[in-house]
């Protein structure tokens, strides 16, 4: 037998190398190594995300600081338009402060139109006795503004709400810090943000806000039916009753505001006022009078417009009750969205619509944007546009609005048109998202978060 024949058995040539011995060796990681790698990657991602979030927060606070300094400068200079924005904090509020320190709410004062809790706001500057009243009021209002920003920044997984508040408020120029509506809005914002996990605390905040200006009670209208709603409303009623009793015992004339509030007419900046201004421009005998600390219309059809406004307010309340009865789906954003829709309805049907009302709406829209499930994003953008036009109407071109000129009427038609459009859009999106028998998907790109009957809260994620 030849060597070739016997080579299979006793060949002296090198053995054939298999595929596992040819080239570099491959190492399959063990399960322990895989888990370690995954943990390392997750840690790196968290570290990068945390660093990005910190940078975003720093930028937010820097923008807030710069914009607030600019707003305070405009308020102190008070040289825009009618140049009387600071008069209330400079003269009217100190006058009320003196009466309150004497143990009485303002009496026979047509400009006092607020529930008794407002008296506490005007007494707060006493906490800073080393400053004059105007300076102390500005410091406390600015601090409240900062609290709202911090609360919005800590809520949810993004900063959209905090950015809306930070960037939206300066659109109103020097008006927000010259009034006490930031304080009221802060109570409403805290009520909404705390009510989900601490319903009783949310009710207390809402009650305190309602005792300063009535509208924060509307923040409770979207609370889910059942135990949460009962806790919120009961705590709100108890807190309001307790505060009212304390103020009634400590001060005289605590309910004197009711007479002035009920006698108010149609202010020139309201939706009805816009109609009357257009009628005046057409030649009807309608004129402006200064009453109850505001400019109101008098003359032909004014009483009819005032009655229609009150009827529309009643109809708005009826729609809200119908919605609440028909709503079958709740998400984490539903109380926020319902609060914005409710306040929008009562704003557009009001006989007043002062420029500071936009502070309320921007604050509530900012709360909506803290939840990715909100239906109110388009409404928030419409409110930003309305705020910018409001600043043009007051204080910039308020004399034109008073005169009923083409520019003045155009500004009011556009501003009030934006508010009406925002209210209708808000109600439509709220209704569509919460009523009916089938699930719904948020058109803003969020996942499907709604379910059919029975009514229940749907929490697809923690916010």
C-alpha positions as a printed Julia matrix, in Angstrom:
463×3 Matrix{Float64}:
   0.0     0.0    0.0
   1.43    3.3   -1.05
   2.13    6.23   1.23
  -0.73    8.17  -0.33
  -3.06    5.32   0.45
  -1.87    5.07   4.0
  -1.7     8.84   4.57
  -5.2     8.91   6.02
  -3.91    6.79   8.81
  -0.34    7.71   9.39
   0.42   10.81   7.39
   3.25   12.96   8.71
   1.76   16.17   7.2
   0.21   18.85   9.45
  -3.35   18.15  10.44
  -6.08   20.17   8.7
  -7.14   23.25  10.71
 -10.8    23.52  11.36
 -12.86   26.67  11.09
 -12.56   27.41  14.81
  -8.75   27.48  14.67
  -8.38   29.62  11.55
  -8.03   33.38  12.31
  -8.84   35.3   15.52
 -10.9    33.58  18.13
 -14.51   34.87  18.81
 -15.51   35.36  22.42
 -19.22   35.14  23.31
 -19.91   37.3   26.38
 -21.3    35.58  29.38
 -24.7    36.61  30.83
 -22.86   38.4   33.64
 -20.8    40.42  31.17
 -23.92   41.29  29.12
 -25.72   42.6   32.17
 -22.68   44.64  33.17
 -22.48   46.2   29.7
 -26.19   47.02  29.72
 -25.87   48.65  33.13
 -22.91   50.68  31.96
 -24.75   51.88  28.86
 -27.85   52.73  30.91
 -25.72   54.65  33.41
 -24.04   56.58  30.6
 -27.43   57.41  29.06
 -28.77   58.58  32.39
 -25.65   60.66  32.97
 -25.97   62.27  29.54
 -29.69   62.87  30.03
 -29.13   64.34  33.47
 -26.48   66.7   32.13
 -28.76   67.79  29.28
 -31.61   68.35  31.72
 -29.4    70.43  34.0
 -28.32   72.61  31.08
 -31.95   73.08  30.06
 -32.88   74.12  33.59
 -30.01   76.61  33.72
 -31.08   78.14  30.4
 -34.7    78.32  31.61
 -33.77   80.13  34.81
 -31.45   82.48  32.94
 -34.23   83.43  30.51
 -36.66   83.83  33.4
 -34.26   86.18  35.18
 -33.61   88.32  32.12
 -37.26   88.59  31.13
 -38.39   89.44  34.66
 -35.77   92.14  34.99
 -37.02   93.6   31.73
 -40.65   93.44  32.87
 -39.84   95.13  36.18
 -37.9    97.84  34.37
 -40.91   98.51  32.14
 -43.21   98.64  35.16
 -41.01  101.01  37.15
 -40.45  103.29  34.15
 -44.15  103.02  33.21
 -43.75  104.9   29.95
 -45.65  102.63  27.56
 -48.95  103.84  26.17
 -51.29  105.21  28.83
 -48.45  105.16  31.42
 -50.57  104.29  34.46
 -49.97  100.56  34.84
 -48.13  101.0   38.14
 -50.8   103.23  39.69
 -52.64  100.39  41.4
 -49.58   99.01  43.17
 -48.32  102.53  43.89
 -51.51  104.16  45.18
 -54.61  101.95  45.29
 -53.15   98.89  47.04
 -51.42  100.97  49.78
 -54.76  102.73  50.38
 -56.46   99.38  50.9
 -53.56   98.24  53.06
 -54.13  101.14  55.44
 -57.81  100.31  55.79
 -57.08   96.64  56.34
 -54.53   97.38  59.05
 -57.28   99.39  60.75
 -59.39   96.21  60.91
 -61.85   96.88  58.08
 -62.22   95.91  54.47
 -62.7    98.89  52.15
 -66.25  100.18  52.59
 -68.15  102.41  50.17
 -65.25  101.94  47.75
 -66.47  101.07  44.27
 -63.02   99.78  43.28
 -63.09   97.04  45.96
 -64.63   94.1   44.1
 -62.79   91.08  45.49
 -63.59   88.32  47.99
 -62.16   88.85  51.46
 -59.16   86.58  50.88
 -57.73   89.29  48.63
 -57.14   91.36  51.75
 -54.37   88.98  52.78
 -52.55   89.62  49.5
 -52.54   93.35  50.16
 -51.31   92.77  53.71
 -48.37   90.57  52.67
 -45.99   93.5   51.95
 -45.94   94.02  55.72
 -43.62   90.98  55.77
 -40.92   93.26  54.34
 -41.13   96.34  56.6
 -37.7    97.58  55.5
 -39.09   98.28  52.01
 -41.74  100.69  50.83
 -45.1    99.21  49.94
 -44.54   99.33  46.18
 -41.09   97.73  46.41
 -42.28   95.05  48.82
 -45.25   94.24  46.6
 -42.95   93.82  43.59
 -40.54   91.58  45.52
 -43.33   89.3   46.73
 -44.98   89.17  43.32
 -41.67   88.28  41.7
 -41.11   85.56  44.3
 -44.54   84.12  43.53
 -43.69   84.18  39.83
 -40.54   82.17  40.63
 -42.56   79.65  42.65
 -44.85   79.04  39.69
 -41.84   78.5   37.43
 -40.26   76.04  39.85
 -43.52   74.12  40.29
 -43.99   73.79  36.54
 -40.36   72.77  36.0
 -40.64   69.97  38.57
 -43.83   68.59  37.09
 -43.78   66.07  34.26
 -40.82   64.92  32.17
 -40.24   68.08  30.18
 -40.07   71.83  30.56
 -42.75   72.8   28.07
 -45.05   74.16  30.76
 -42.29   76.12  32.49
 -41.18   77.55  29.15
 -44.71   78.64  28.27
 -45.0    80.51  31.57
 -41.5    81.95  31.34
 -41.85   83.13  27.75
 -45.56   83.84  27.67
 -45.83   86.24  30.59
 -43.44   88.85  29.11
 -45.78   89.19  26.14
 -48.02   91.18  28.49
 -45.16   93.66  29.08
 -45.46   95.47  32.42
 -48.99   94.41  33.36
 -48.47   91.08  35.24
 -46.27   92.33  38.09
 -48.33   95.5   38.54
 -51.39   93.45  39.54
 -51.99   90.63  42.02
 -53.12   88.05  39.46
 -49.8    86.2   39.57
 -50.55   85.33  43.2
 -54.0    84.04  42.32
 -52.67   82.07  39.35
 -50.01   80.52  41.58
 -52.71   79.12  43.88
 -54.61   77.7   40.9
 -51.44   76.14  39.45
 -50.52   74.56  42.79
 -54.08   73.27  43.18
 -53.93   71.45  39.85
 -50.4    70.1   40.26
 -51.0    68.75  43.76
 -54.57   67.44  43.43
 -53.66   64.17  41.72
 -51.48   62.78  44.5
 -52.75   64.92  47.38
 -56.39   65.77  46.67
 -57.03   67.46  49.99
 -54.07   69.79  49.53
 -55.26   70.59  46.03
 -58.66   71.51  47.42
 -57.08   73.83  49.99
 -55.08   75.66  47.32
 -58.17   76.01  45.13
 -60.18   77.37  48.06
 -57.51   79.92  48.92
 -57.45   81.07  45.31
 -61.23   81.3   45.17
 -61.19   83.45  48.31
 -58.91   85.92  46.52
 -60.62   85.84  43.12
 -63.47   83.46  42.46
 -62.22   81.79  39.28
 -59.72   79.29  40.82
 -62.66   77.2   42.0
 -63.01   76.2   38.34
 -59.77   74.24  38.64
 -61.77   71.54  40.44
 -64.33   71.0   37.71
 -62.27   68.38  35.89
 -61.44   66.18  38.85
 -62.29   62.56  38.24
 -65.63   61.47  39.64
 -65.46   59.4   42.76
 -63.27   59.5   45.83
 -60.76   62.0   44.46
 -63.45   64.49  43.52
 -65.17   64.17  46.9
 -61.91   64.71  48.77
 -61.01   67.77  46.72
 -64.39   69.45  47.0
 -64.84   68.7   50.7
 -61.4    70.02  51.59
 -62.01   73.11  49.44
 -65.32   73.81  51.15
 -63.8    73.31  54.6
 -60.82   75.56  53.86
 -62.98   78.3   52.34
 -65.4    78.2   55.26
 -62.62   78.34  57.82
 -60.85   81.25  56.11
 -64.08   83.16  55.67
 -64.92   82.73  59.35
 -61.47   83.95  60.43
 -61.64   87.0   58.17
 -65.19   87.8   59.25
 -64.11   87.71  62.89
 -60.93   89.68  62.34
 -62.22   92.38  59.95
 -65.35   94.41  59.42
 -67.32   94.53  56.15
 -65.82   91.3   54.81
 -68.67   90.83  52.3
 -68.88   94.42  51.12
 -67.41   93.46  47.74
 -70.66   91.83  46.61
 -72.42   95.13  46.05
 -69.7    96.53  43.78
 -69.22   93.3   41.87
 -72.88   92.88  41.05
 -73.22   96.44  39.76
 -70.45   96.25  37.18
 -71.34   97.0   33.57
 -69.81   96.19  30.18
 -66.13   97.1   30.08
 -64.66   98.32  26.81
 -62.24   95.38  26.54
 -64.86   92.64  26.85
 -66.41   90.71  24.0
 -69.66   92.59  24.48
 -67.67   95.81  24.7
 -66.18   95.11  21.28
 -69.67   94.73  19.84
 -70.74   97.99  21.45
 -67.62   99.77  20.2
 -68.39   98.7   16.64
 -71.97   99.88  17.1
 -70.68  103.22  18.4
 -68.43  103.53  15.34
 -71.53  103.1   13.16
 -73.13  106.16  14.8
 -75.26  104.75  17.62
 -75.56  106.88  20.79
 -73.12  104.91  22.93
 -70.42  106.47  25.1
 -67.8   105.57  27.7
 -67.96  106.32  31.42
 -65.48  105.7   34.2
 -67.27  103.52  36.76
 -66.15  100.98  39.37
 -62.51  101.59  38.58
 -62.89  100.78  34.87
 -64.1   102.24  31.6
 -67.59  100.98  30.78
 -70.1   101.63  28.04
 -73.38  103.43  28.55
 -76.19  104.2   26.16
 -78.3   102.3   23.63
 -78.3    98.47  23.84
 -75.72   98.38  26.65
 -78.14   96.76  29.12
 -79.1    94.17  26.5
 -75.47   93.28  25.86
 -74.86   92.95  29.62
 -77.82   90.57  29.94
 -76.63   88.53  26.98
 -73.2    88.22  28.58
 -74.73   86.84  31.77
 -76.88   84.44  29.74
 -73.78   83.21  27.9
 -72.03   82.69  31.23
 -74.97   80.59  32.42
 -74.89   78.63  29.16
 -71.14   78.04  29.6
 -71.76   76.66  33.08
 -74.49   74.41  31.66
 -72.1    73.08  29.0
 -69.48   72.3   31.65
 -72.04   70.35  33.67
 -73.12   68.48  30.55
 -69.52   67.65  29.73
 -68.85   66.42  33.23
 -71.92   64.2   33.1
 -70.97   62.77  29.71
 -67.24   62.34  30.28
 -66.25   58.69  30.47
 -62.48   58.78  30.09
 -59.92   60.49  32.3
 -56.2    60.83  31.72
 -53.67   62.57  33.9
 -54.22   65.69  31.78
 -58.03   65.8   31.94
 -58.26   67.99  35.11
 -55.76   70.42  33.57
 -57.54   70.59  30.23
 -60.96   70.99  31.84
 -59.71   73.83  34.05
 -58.37   75.74  31.05
 -61.58   75.2   29.07
 -63.73   76.33  32.0
 -61.75   79.52  32.67
 -61.67   80.31  28.95
 -65.46   80.02  28.77
 -65.99   82.3   31.75
 -63.42   84.73  30.39
 -64.97   85.2   26.95
 -68.48   85.52  28.4
 -67.36   88.0   31.07
 -68.41   91.65  31.04
 -64.82   92.65  31.79
 -61.83   90.73  30.24
 -59.15   92.89  31.77
 -55.64   92.37  30.33
 -54.47   90.55  33.47
 -56.98   87.78  32.71
 -54.37   86.51  30.25
 -52.09   85.79  33.22
 -54.62   83.22  34.41
 -54.93   81.61  31.0
 -51.17   81.41  30.41
 -50.73   79.79  33.83
 -53.41   77.17  33.19
 -52.11   76.47  29.67
 -48.65   75.97  31.17
 -50.06   73.36  33.55
 -51.64   71.57  30.59
 -48.27   71.34  28.85
 -46.74   69.54  31.83
 -48.6    66.43  30.65
 -47.89   64.71  27.34
 -51.53   63.63  27.26
 -52.94   67.14  27.04
 -55.29   68.07  24.21
 -54.67   71.79  24.65
 -51.39   72.46  22.81
 -53.02   74.39  19.94
 -55.02   76.36  22.5
 -51.82   77.34  24.3
 -50.35   78.77  21.09
 -53.54   80.72  20.42
 -53.32   82.19  23.92
 -49.77   83.34  23.29
 -50.99   85.23  20.24
 -53.88   86.68  22.27
 -51.43   87.84  24.96
 -49.29   89.66  22.39
 -52.33   91.46  20.94
 -53.55   92.26  24.46
 -50.3    94.11  25.17
 -50.89   96.19  22.06
 -54.42   97.02  23.21
 -53.3    97.78  26.78
 -51.22   99.67  27.59
 -49.63  100.43  24.19
 -52.61  101.7   22.19
 -55.23  101.95  24.92
 -56.13  105.5   23.92
 -57.07  104.15  20.49
 -59.23  101.5   22.15
 -60.93  104.18  24.26
 -61.6   106.34  21.22
 -62.97  103.41  19.24
 -60.67  104.2   16.32
 -60.04  101.8   13.45
 -56.82  100.62  15.1
 -58.42  100.28  18.51
 -61.4    98.32  17.23
 -59.17   96.13  15.08
 -57.01   95.2   18.06
 -60.04   94.29  20.16
 -61.67   92.29  17.38
 -58.47   90.31  16.84
 -57.76   89.76  20.56
 -61.3    88.76  21.47
 -61.59   86.7   18.29
 -58.5    84.75  19.35
 -59.99   84.18  22.8
 -63.31   82.99  21.4
 -61.53   80.7   18.95
 -59.34   79.34  21.75
 -62.38   78.68  23.95
 -64.26   76.82  21.21
 -61.18   74.79  20.26
 -60.47   73.97  23.9
 -64.01   72.74  24.52
 -64.1    70.74  21.3
 -60.84   68.94  22.01
 -61.8    68.29  25.64
 -65.17   66.86  24.61
 -63.69   64.67  21.87
 -61.0    63.27  24.15
 -63.22   62.4   27.12
 -66.66   61.46  25.82
 -67.94   58.61  23.64
 -67.65   54.86  23.76
 -64.4    54.27  21.89
 -60.78   55.03  22.61
 -59.16   58.14  21.29
 -55.69   59.08  20.24
 -54.3    62.49  20.98
 -53.74   64.25  17.67
 -50.58   65.84  19.03
 -48.69   62.6   18.66
 -49.05   60.93  22.03
 -50.04   57.37  22.5
 -53.59   56.09  22.92
 -54.41   56.76  26.56
 -58.19   56.5   26.72
 -60.5    53.59  27.38
 -64.22   53.06  27.15
 -66.79   52.74  29.93
 -66.82   52.41  32.87
 -65.28   55.76  33.85
 -61.8    55.27  35.15
 -58.44   56.95  35.37
 -55.93   55.78  32.83
 -52.3    56.23  33.86
 -50.03   54.98  31.12
 -47.01   56.56  32.77
 -46.07   58.58  35.78
 -45.76   62.28  35.16
